[in-house]
Amino acid sequence: MDDSQVLKERKVVGVVGGGTMGHGIAQVFAQSGFEVKLNDITSELIQAAVKRIDDNLSRSVEKGRISKEEKTEILSRVVPIRDLEDFRDALFVVEAVIEKIEAKTAVFKTLDKICSKDTILTTNTSSIPITQIASLVSNPQRVAGMHFFNPVQVMKLVEVVKGMQTSESTIETVRLMSKKLGKTPVVVSDSPGFISNRILCPMINEAIFALEEGIASKEDIDTVMKLGMNHPMGPLELADFVGLDVVLDVLEVLYREFQDPKYRASPLLRKMVRAGYLGRKTRKGFYDYS
């Protein structure tokens, strides 16, 4: 089975959720020649997602990466969709709604009723078990994880996650699709946090504990990791970039699944999320972005 044979029939792609990750996922599919049906819970959110794609592409035009004509062509392939019923002809779907199993349950149960039995259903979840999500549909062998990284249009990695019932053909299709998008796929078995967040979020959490305990300032903690460990961002700066609510959600899943106290979220992290200090997206987190 070669790349062109697998992907030739999958020119219509559905993306559910147009937020931080969803709009970027829609953009990379459109840039790779796919017609993208982009859905969210309100028309306003869909239009906001399209505007973000437009802004991203405008920056690429300014930097000489694409022409104005290419930008127009890419945008023409992004089709705003208010009703998931319009996903009937999509043979590949990526779910990118909020990191709550209740929200994902509603999406997958709807997609199961609407989409063809041959449609590949993927989730961009960063921590929720793929096997749990796959159990929501009638043929779970077609469900896999397709975990992109932020910003999607820049970051090259995709974690392709195999649930307990995911078929090898589904994994191969998702792997080839990732390559078609110009990404580097890494196939991993279903496990809480997969590879990336199982390592990353406990590191961020430990940095928050260090700040909470007064061991050093936020700037100094980040400087140690940037200059001492050669990280491009310090862990507190990275938490702001990812979103403190997302970090907390991942830690909650890790703690619940492993029942190991090393995944216990910092009380300071909980307080900040309750206060609405979620990082860059709210203009306030560990740092002020106002």
mmCIF file with all atom_site columns, C-alpha atoms in Angstrom, residues 8-189:
data_model
loop_
_atom_site.group_PDB
_atom_site.id
_atom_site.type_symbol
_atom_site.label_atom_id
_atom_site.label_alt_id
_atom_site.label_comp_id
_atom_site.label_asym_id
_atom_site.label_entity_id
_atom_site.label_seq_id
_atom_site.pdbx_PDB_ins_code
_atom_site.Cartn_x
_atom_site.Cartn_y
_atom_site.Cartn_z
_atom_site.occupancy
_atom_site.B_iso_or_equiv
_atom_site.pdbx_formal_charge
_atom_site.auth_seq_id
_atom_site.auth_comp_id
_atom_site.auth_asym_id
_atom_site.auth_atom_id
_atom_site.pdbx_PDB_model_num
ATOM 1   C CA . LYS A 1 8   ? -6.211  9.490  -2.923 1.00 0.00 ? 8   LYS A CA 1
ATOM 2   C CA . GLU A 1 9   ? -9.647  8.639  -1.535 1.00 0.00 ? 9   GLU A CA 1
ATOM 3   C CA . ARG A 1 10  ? -9.316  10.880 1.505  1.00 0.00 ? 10  ARG A CA 1
ATOM 4   C CA . LYS A 1 11  ? -9.391  14.370 -0.015 1.00 0.00 ? 11  LYS A CA 1
ATOM 5   C CA . VAL A 1 12  ? -12.219 15.614 2.232  1.00 0.00 ? 12  VAL A CA 1
ATOM 6   C CA . VAL A 1 13  ? -11.098 15.970 5.833  1.00 0.00 ? 13  VAL A CA 1
ATOM 7   C CA . GLY A 1 14  ? -13.206 17.037 8.804  1.00 0.00 ? 14  GLY A CA 1
ATOM 8   C CA . VAL A 1 15  ? -11.778 18.983 11.744 1.00 0.00 ? 15  VAL A CA 1
ATOM 9   C CA . VAL A 1 16  ? -13.960 19.329 14.847 1.00 0.00 ? 16  VAL A CA 1
ATOM 10  C CA . GLY A 1 17  ? -12.896 22.275 16.994 1.00 0.00 ? 17  GLY A CA 1
ATOM 11  C CA . GLY A 1 18  ? -11.226 25.431 15.711 1.00 0.00 ? 18  GLY A CA 1
ATOM 12  C CA . GLY A 1 19  ? -9.355  26.595 18.818 1.00 0.00 ? 19  GLY A CA 1
ATOM 13  C CA . THR A 1 20  ? -5.641  26.771 19.566 1.00 0.00 ? 20  THR A CA 1
ATOM 14  C CA . MET A 1 21  ? -4.952  23.375 17.989 1.00 0.00 ? 21  MET A CA 1
ATOM 15  C CA . GLY A 1 22  ? -7.913  22.935 15.677 1.00 0.00 ? 22  GLY A CA 1
ATOM 16  C CA . HIS A 1 23  ? -7.333  25.964 13.472 1.00 0.00 ? 23  HIS A CA 1
ATOM 17  C CA . GLY A 1 24  ? -3.691  24.947 12.990 1.00 0.00 ? 24  GLY A CA 1
ATOM 18  C CA . ILE A 1 25  ? -4.681  21.380 12.119 1.00 0.00 ? 25  ILE A CA 1
ATOM 19  C CA . ALA A 1 26  ? -7.186  22.677 9.567  1.00 0.00 ? 26  ALA A CA 1
ATOM 20  C CA . GLN A 1 27  ? -4.503  24.945 8.105  1.00 0.00 ? 27  GLN A CA 1
ATOM 21  C CA . VAL A 1 28  ? -1.899  22.213 7.554  1.00 0.00 ? 28  VAL A CA 1
ATOM 22  C CA . PHE A 1 29  ? -4.478  19.958 5.877  1.00 0.00 ? 29  PHE A CA 1
ATOM 23  C CA . ALA A 1 30  ? -5.568  22.797 3.578  1.00 0.00 ? 30  ALA A CA 1
ATOM 24  C CA . GLN A 1 31  ? -1.940  23.622 2.772  1.00 0.00 ? 31  GLN A CA 1
ATOM 25  C CA . SER A 1 32  ? -1.441  19.984 1.791  1.00 0.00 ? 32  SER A CA 1
ATOM 26  C CA . GLY A 1 33  ? -4.238  20.077 -0.783 1.00 0.00 ? 33  GLY A CA 1
ATOM 27  C CA . PHE A 1 34  ? -7.165  18.700 1.215  1.00 0.00 ? 34  PHE A CA 1
ATOM 28  C CA . GLU A 1 35  ? -10.636 20.206 1.360  1.00 0.00 ? 35  GLU A CA 1
ATOM 29  C CA . VAL A 1 36  ? -11.169 20.855 5.067  1.00 0.00 ? 36  VAL A CA 1
ATOM 30  C CA . LYS A 1 37  ? -14.590 21.029 6.675  1.00 0.00 ? 37  LYS A CA 1
ATOM 31  C CA . LEU A 1 38  ? -14.039 22.995 9.887  1.00 0.00 ? 38  LEU A CA 1
ATOM 32  C CA . ASN A 1 39  ? -16.629 22.781 12.651 1.00 0.00 ? 39  ASN A CA 1
ATOM 33  C CA . ASP A 1 40  ? -17.082 24.361 16.084 1.00 0.00 ? 40  ASP A CA 1
ATOM 34  C CA . ILE A 1 41  ? -19.948 24.890 18.501 1.00 0.00 ? 41  ILE A CA 1
ATOM 35  C CA . THR A 1 42  ? -20.825 28.400 17.262 1.00 0.00 ? 42  THR A CA 1
ATOM 36  C CA . SER A 1 43  ? -20.537 30.276 13.981 1.00 0.00 ? 43  SER A CA 1
ATOM 37  C CA . GLU A 1 44  ? -18.505 32.950 15.788 1.00 0.00 ? 44  GLU A CA 1
ATOM 38  C CA . LEU A 1 45  ? -15.886 30.407 16.886 1.00 0.00 ? 45  LEU A CA 1
ATOM 39  C CA . ILE A 1 46  ? -15.663 28.995 13.369 1.00 0.00 ? 46  ILE A CA 1
ATOM 40  C CA . GLN A 1 47  ? -15.154 32.452 11.876 1.00 0.00 ? 47  GLN A CA 1
ATOM 41  C CA . ALA A 1 48  ? -12.537 33.237 14.529 1.00 0.00 ? 48  ALA A CA 1
ATOM 42  C CA . ALA A 1 49  ? -10.679 30.057 13.535 1.00 0.00 ? 49  ALA A CA 1
ATOM 43  C CA . VAL A 1 50  ? -10.782 31.005 9.842  1.00 0.00 ? 50  VAL A CA 1
ATOM 44  C CA . LYS A 1 51  ? -9.499  34.478 10.761 1.00 0.00 ? 51  LYS A CA 1
ATOM 45  C CA . ARG A 1 52  ? -6.553  32.931 12.619 1.00 0.00 ? 52  ARG A CA 1
ATOM 46  C CA . ILE A 1 53  ? -5.735  30.799 9.585  1.00 0.00 ? 53  ILE A CA 1
ATOM 47  C CA . ASP A 1 54  ? -5.958  33.907 7.397  1.00 0.00 ? 54  ASP A CA 1
ATOM 48  C CA . ASP A 1 55  ? -3.589  35.779 9.735  1.00 0.00 ? 55  ASP A CA 1
ATOM 49  C CA . ASN A 1 56  ? -1.111  32.878 9.779  1.00 0.00 ? 56  ASN A CA 1
ATOM 50  C CA . LEU A 1 57  ? -1.093  32.695 5.993  1.00 0.00 ? 57  LEU A CA 1
ATOM 51  C CA . SER A 1 58  ? -0.707  36.480 5.701  1.00 0.00 ? 58  SER A CA 1
ATOM 52  C CA . ARG A 1 59  ? 2.467   36.259 7.792  1.00 0.00 ? 59  ARG A CA 1
ATOM 53  C CA . SER A 1 60  ? 3.732   33.539 5.464  1.00 0.00 ? 60  SER A CA 1
ATOM 54  C CA . VAL A 1 61  ? 3.079   35.828 2.492  1.00 0.00 ? 61  VAL A CA 1
ATOM 55  C CA . GLU A 1 62  ? 4.955   38.680 4.212  1.00 0.00 ? 62  GLU A CA 1
ATOM 56  C CA . LYS A 1 63  ? 7.931   36.382 4.814  1.00 0.00 ? 63  LYS A CA 1
ATOM 57  C CA . GLY A 1 64  ? 7.927   35.180 1.201  1.00 0.00 ? 64  GLY A CA 1
ATOM 58  C CA . ARG A 1 65  ? 7.074   31.571 2.050  1.00 0.00 ? 65  ARG A CA 1
ATOM 59  C CA . ILE A 1 66  ? 3.929   31.539 -0.090 1.00 0.00 ? 66  ILE A CA 1
ATOM 60  C CA . SER A 1 67  ? 2.422   33.856 -2.703 1.00 0.00 ? 67  SER A CA 1
ATOM 61  C CA . LYS A 1 68  ? -0.825  35.807 -2.346 1.00 0.00 ? 68  LYS A CA 1
ATOM 62  C CA . GLU A 1 69  ? -2.365  33.466 -4.916 1.00 0.00 ? 69  GLU A CA 1
ATOM 63  C CA . GLU A 1 70  ? -1.349  30.428 -2.871 1.00 0.00 ? 70  GLU A CA 1
ATOM 64  C CA . LYS A 1 71  ? -2.839  31.982 0.246  1.00 0.00 ? 71  LYS A CA 1
ATOM 65  C CA . THR A 1 72  ? -6.154  32.529 -1.543 1.00 0.00 ? 72  THR A CA 1
ATOM 66  C CA . GLU A 1 73  ? -6.143  28.948 -2.823 1.00 0.00 ? 73  GLU A CA 1
ATOM 67  C CA . ILE A 1 74  ? -5.393  27.498 0.614  1.00 0.00 ? 74  ILE A CA 1
ATOM 68  C CA . LEU A 1 75  ? -8.159  29.543 2.262  1.00 0.00 ? 75  LEU A CA 1
ATOM 69  C CA . SER A 1 76  ? -10.625 28.441 -0.409 1.00 0.00 ? 76  SER A CA 1
ATOM 70  C CA . ARG A 1 77  ? -10.126 24.865 0.756  1.00 0.00 ? 77  ARG A CA 1
ATOM 71  C CA . VAL A 1 78  ? -11.269 25.666 4.314  1.00 0.00 ? 78  VAL A CA 1
ATOM 72  C CA . VAL A 1 79  ? -15.052 25.267 4.449  1.00 0.00 ? 79  VAL A CA 1
ATOM 73  C CA . PRO A 1 80  ? -16.811 26.476 7.642  1.00 0.00 ? 80  PRO A CA 1
ATOM 74  C CA . ILE A 1 81  ? -19.343 23.865 8.779  1.00 0.00 ? 81  ILE A CA 1
ATOM 75  C CA . ARG A 1 82  ? -21.886 24.513 11.533 1.00 0.00 ? 82  ARG A CA 1
ATOM 76  C CA . ASP A 1 83  ? -23.517 21.067 11.505 1.00 0.00 ? 83  ASP A CA 1
ATOM 77  C CA . LEU A 1 84  ? -21.605 17.788 11.845 1.00 0.00 ? 84  LEU A CA 1
ATOM 78  C CA . GLU A 1 85  ? -24.158 16.256 9.469  1.00 0.00 ? 85  GLU A CA 1
ATOM 79  C CA . ASP A 1 86  ? -22.038 17.820 6.693  1.00 0.00 ? 86  ASP A CA 1
ATOM 80  C CA . PHE A 1 87  ? -19.191 15.449 7.605  1.00 0.00 ? 87  PHE A CA 1
ATOM 81  C CA . ARG A 1 88  ? -20.935 12.570 5.792  1.00 0.00 ? 88  ARG A CA 1
ATOM 82  C CA . ASP A 1 89  ? -18.453 12.677 2.880  1.00 0.00 ? 89  ASP A CA 1
ATOM 83  C CA . ALA A 1 90  ? -15.345 13.114 5.068  1.00 0.00 ? 90  ALA A CA 1
ATOM 84  C CA . LEU A 1 91  ? -13.215 9.977  5.030  1.00 0.00 ? 91  LEU A CA 1
ATOM 85  C CA . PHE A 1 92  ? -10.759 11.289 7.625  1.00 0.00 ? 92  PHE A CA 1
ATOM 86  C CA . VAL A 1 93  ? -11.703 13.291 10.734 1.00 0.00 ? 93  VAL A CA 1
ATOM 87  C CA . VAL A 1 94  ? -9.602  14.936 13.447 1.00 0.00 ? 94  VAL A CA 1
ATOM 88  C CA . GLU A 1 95  ? -11.314 15.863 16.719 1.00 0.00 ? 95  GLU A CA 1
ATOM 89  C CA . ALA A 1 96  ? -9.679  18.808 18.500 1.00 0.00 ? 96  ALA A CA 1
ATOM 90  C CA . VAL A 1 97  ? -12.232 19.965 21.077 1.00 0.00 ? 97  VAL A CA 1
ATOM 91  C CA . ILE A 1 98  ? -11.459 20.754 24.716 1.00 0.00 ? 98  ILE A CA 1
ATOM 92  C CA . GLU A 1 99  ? -9.592  18.158 26.795 1.00 0.00 ? 99  GLU A CA 1
ATOM 93  C CA . LYS A 1 100 ? -12.714 16.872 28.549 1.00 0.00 ? 100 LYS A CA 1
ATOM 94  C CA . ILE A 1 101 ? -14.008 13.354 28.010 1.00 0.00 ? 101 ILE A CA 1
ATOM 95  C CA . GLU A 1 102 ? -17.618 14.623 28.140 1.00 0.00 ? 102 GLU A CA 1
ATOM 96  C CA . ALA A 1 103 ? -17.026 16.889 25.136 1.00 0.00 ? 103 ALA A CA 1
ATOM 97  C CA . LYS A 1 104 ? -15.194 14.195 23.194 1.00 0.00 ? 104 LYS A CA 1
ATOM 98  C CA . THR A 1 105 ? -17.912 11.653 23.999 1.00 0.00 ? 105 THR A CA 1
ATOM 99  C CA . ALA A 1 106 ? -20.563 13.881 22.407 1.00 0.00 ? 106 ALA A CA 1
ATOM 100 C CA . VAL A 1 107 ? -18.446 14.384 19.283 1.00 0.00 ? 107 VAL A CA 1
ATOM 101 C CA . PHE A 1 108 ? -17.534 10.741 18.731 1.00 0.00 ? 108 PHE A CA 1
ATOM 102 C CA . LYS A 1 109 ? -21.033 9.438  19.335 1.00 0.00 ? 109 LYS A CA 1
ATOM 103 C CA . THR A 1 110 ? -22.322 11.908 16.744 1.00 0.00 ? 110 THR A CA 1
ATOM 104 C CA . LEU A 1 111 ? -19.584 11.071 14.241 1.00 0.00 ? 111 LEU A CA 1
ATOM 105 C CA . ASP A 1 112 ? -20.306 7.361  14.684 1.00 0.00 ? 112 ASP A CA 1
ATOM 106 C CA . LYS A 1 113 ? -23.878 7.930  13.516 1.00 0.00 ? 113 LYS A CA 1
ATOM 107 C CA . ILE A 1 114 ? -22.998 10.271 10.656 1.00 0.00 ? 114 ILE A CA 1
ATOM 108 C CA . CYS A 1 115 ? -19.758 9.100  9.071  1.00 0.00 ? 115 CYS A CA 1
ATOM 109 C CA . SER A 1 116 ? -19.161 6.097  6.850  1.00 0.00 ? 116 SER A CA 1
ATOM 110 C CA . LYS A 1 117 ? -17.951 2.945  8.610  1.00 0.00 ? 117 LYS A CA 1
ATOM 111 C CA . ASP A 1 118 ? -14.720 3.366  6.616  1.00 0.00 ? 118 ASP A CA 1
ATOM 112 C CA . THR A 1 119 ? -14.048 6.875  7.913  1.00 0.00 ? 119 THR A CA 1
ATOM 113 C CA . ILE A 1 120 ? -10.887 7.123  10.007 1.00 0.00 ? 120 ILE A CA 1
ATOM 114 C CA . LEU A 1 121 ? -11.702 8.940  13.255 1.00 0.00 ? 121 LEU A CA 1
ATOM 115 C CA . THR A 1 122 ? -8.746  10.492 15.072 1.00 0.00 ? 122 THR A CA 1
ATOM 116 C CA . THR A 1 123 ? -8.402  12.568 18.213 1.00 0.00 ? 123 THR A CA 1
ATOM 117 C CA . ASN A 1 124 ? -5.854  15.241 19.041 1.00 0.00 ? 124 ASN A CA 1
ATOM 118 C CA . THR A 1 125 ? -6.174  14.464 22.757 1.00 0.00 ? 125 THR A CA 1
ATOM 119 C CA . SER A 1 126 ? -2.967  15.035 24.683 1.00 0.00 ? 126 SER A CA 1
ATOM 120 C CA . SER A 1 127 ? -3.696  12.601 27.499 1.00 0.00 ? 127 SER A CA 1
ATOM 121 C CA . ILE A 1 128 ? -7.092  10.851 27.433 1.00 0.00 ? 128 ILE A CA 1
ATOM 122 C CA . PRO A 1 129 ? -6.694  7.131  26.603 1.00 0.00 ? 129 PRO A CA 1
ATOM 123 C CA . ILE A 1 130 ? -7.433  6.339  22.962 1.00 0.00 ? 130 ILE A CA 1
ATOM 124 C CA . THR A 1 131 ? -8.961  3.008  23.989 1.00 0.00 ? 131 THR A CA 1
ATOM 125 C CA . GLN A 1 132 ? -11.536 4.888  26.081 1.00 0.00 ? 132 GLN A CA 1
ATOM 126 C CA . ILE A 1 133 ? -12.429 7.204  23.206 1.00 0.00 ? 133 ILE A CA 1
ATOM 127 C CA . ALA A 1 134 ? -12.559 4.327  20.708 1.00 0.00 ? 134 ALA A CA 1
ATOM 128 C CA . SER A 1 135 ? -15.063 2.507  22.927 1.00 0.00 ? 135 SER A CA 1
ATOM 129 C CA . LEU A 1 136 ? -17.582 5.244  22.097 1.00 0.00 ? 136 LEU A CA 1
ATOM 130 C CA . VAL A 1 137 ? -18.016 4.108  18.486 1.00 0.00 ? 137 VAL A CA 1
ATOM 131 C CA . SER A 1 138 ? -19.424 0.963  16.900 1.00 0.00 ? 138 SER A CA 1
ATOM 132 C CA . ASN A 1 139 ? -16.187 -0.037 15.142 1.00 0.00 ? 139 ASN A CA 1
ATOM 133 C CA . PRO A 1 140 ? -13.297 1.070  17.392 1.00 0.00 ? 140 PRO A CA 1
ATOM 134 C CA . GLN A 1 141 ? -10.652 -0.369 15.080 1.00 0.00 ? 141 GLN A CA 1
ATOM 135 C CA . ARG A 1 142 ? -10.918 2.819  13.000 1.00 0.00 ? 142 ARG A CA 1
ATOM 136 C CA . VAL A 1 143 ? -10.066 5.175  15.891 1.00 0.00 ? 143 VAL A CA 1
ATOM 137 C CA . ALA A 1 144 ? -6.537  6.415  16.597 1.00 0.00 ? 144 ALA A CA 1
ATOM 138 C CA . GLY A 1 145 ? -4.734  9.265  18.275 1.00 0.00 ? 145 GLY A CA 1
ATOM 139 C CA . MET A 1 146 ? -3.247  11.986 16.085 1.00 0.00 ? 146 MET A CA 1
ATOM 140 C CA . HIS A 1 147 ? -1.567  14.256 18.600 1.00 0.00 ? 147 HIS A CA 1
ATOM 141 C CA . PHE A 1 148 ? -0.224  17.442 17.008 1.00 0.00 ? 148 PHE A CA 1
ATOM 142 C CA . PHE A 1 149 ? 1.940   20.034 18.765 1.00 0.00 ? 149 PHE A CA 1
ATOM 143 C CA . ASN A 1 150 ? 1.486   23.782 19.096 1.00 0.00 ? 150 ASN A CA 1
ATOM 144 C CA . PRO A 1 151 ? 1.881   25.737 16.856 1.00 0.00 ? 151 PRO A CA 1
ATOM 145 C CA . VAL A 1 152 ? 0.696   23.035 14.473 1.00 0.00 ? 152 VAL A CA 1
ATOM 146 C CA . GLN A 1 153 ? 1.846   24.811 11.332 1.00 0.00 ? 153 GLN A CA 1
ATOM 147 C CA . VAL A 1 154 ? 5.421   24.936 12.694 1.00 0.00 ? 154 VAL A CA 1
ATOM 148 C CA . MET A 1 155 ? 5.959   21.849 14.868 1.00 0.00 ? 155 MET A CA 1
ATOM 149 C CA . LYS A 1 156 ? 6.976   18.719 12.954 1.00 0.00 ? 156 LYS A CA 1
ATOM 150 C CA . LEU A 1 157 ? 5.993   15.968 15.386 1.00 0.00 ? 157 LEU A CA 1
ATOM 151 C CA . VAL A 1 158 ? 2.774   13.951 15.408 1.00 0.00 ? 158 VAL A CA 1
ATOM 152 C CA . GLU A 1 159 ? 2.233   11.199 17.971 1.00 0.00 ? 159 GLU A CA 1
ATOM 153 C CA . VAL A 1 160 ? 0.215   8.454  16.259 1.00 0.00 ? 160 VAL A CA 1
ATOM 154 C CA . VAL A 1 161 ? -1.421  6.536  19.092 1.00 0.00 ? 161 VAL A CA 1
ATOM 155 C CA . LYS A 1 162 ? -2.671  2.968  18.812 1.00 0.00 ? 162 LYS A CA 1
ATOM 156 C CA . GLY A 1 163 ? -5.543  2.004  21.082 1.00 0.00 ? 163 GLY A CA 1
ATOM 157 C CA . MET A 1 164 ? -6.186  -1.566 22.197 1.00 0.00 ? 164 MET A CA 1
ATOM 158 C CA . GLN A 1 165 ? -8.578  -2.160 19.285 1.00 0.00 ? 165 GLN A CA 1
ATOM 159 C CA . THR A 1 166 ? -7.035  0.141  16.663 1.00 0.00 ? 166 THR A CA 1
ATOM 160 C CA . SER A 1 167 ? -6.254  -1.782 13.470 1.00 0.00 ? 167 SER A CA 1
ATOM 161 C CA . GLU A 1 168 ? -2.816  -1.787 11.876 1.00 0.00 ? 168 GLU A CA 1
ATOM 162 C CA . SER A 1 169 ? -4.324  -0.425 8.659  1.00 0.00 ? 169 SER A CA 1
ATOM 163 C CA . THR A 1 170 ? -5.740  2.563  10.565 1.00 0.00 ? 170 THR A CA 1
ATOM 164 C CA . ILE A 1 171 ? -2.352  3.282  12.136 1.00 0.00 ? 171 ILE A CA 1
ATOM 165 C CA . GLU A 1 172 ? -0.658  3.019  8.752  1.00 0.00 ? 172 GLU A CA 1
ATOM 166 C CA . THR A 1 173 ? -3.171  5.434  7.197  1.00 0.00 ? 173 THR A CA 1
ATOM 167 C CA . VAL A 1 174 ? -2.696  7.966  10.003 1.00 0.00 ? 174 VAL A CA 1
ATOM 168 C CA . ARG A 1 175 ? 1.085   7.593  9.766  1.00 0.00 ? 175 ARG A CA 1
ATOM 169 C CA . LEU A 1 176 ? 1.035   8.195  6.010  1.00 0.00 ? 176 LEU A CA 1
ATOM 170 C CA . MET A 1 177 ? -1.375  11.093 6.414  1.00 0.00 ? 177 MET A CA 1
ATOM 171 C CA . SER A 1 178 ? 1.014   12.696 8.901  1.00 0.00 ? 178 SER A CA 1
ATOM 172 C CA . LYS A 1 179 ? 3.844   12.396 6.382  1.00 0.00 ? 179 LYS A CA 1
ATOM 173 C CA . LYS A 1 180 ? 1.611   13.896 3.690  1.00 0.00 ? 180 LYS A CA 1
ATOM 174 C CA . LEU A 1 181 ? 1.247   16.939 5.962  1.00 0.00 ? 181 LEU A CA 1
ATOM 175 C CA . GLY A 1 182 ? 5.019   17.266 6.187  1.00 0.00 ? 182 GLY A CA 1
ATOM 176 C CA . LYS A 1 183 ? 5.135   15.935 9.748  1.00 0.00 ? 183 LYS A CA 1
ATOM 177 C CA . THR A 1 184 ? 7.284   13.279 11.381 1.00 0.00 ? 184 THR A CA 1
ATOM 178 C CA . PRO A 1 185 ? 5.012   10.578 12.856 1.00 0.00 ? 185 PRO A CA 1
ATOM 179 C CA . VAL A 1 186 ? 6.009   8.575  15.931 1.00 0.00 ? 186 VAL A CA 1
ATOM 180 C CA . VAL A 1 187 ? 3.811   5.545  16.594 1.00 0.00 ? 187 VAL A CA 1
ATOM 181 C CA . VAL A 1 188 ? 3.173   4.903  20.301 1.00 0.00 ? 188 VAL A CA 1
ATOM 182 C CA . SER A 1 189 ? 1.007   2.504  22.287 1.00 0.00 ? 189 SER A CA 1
#
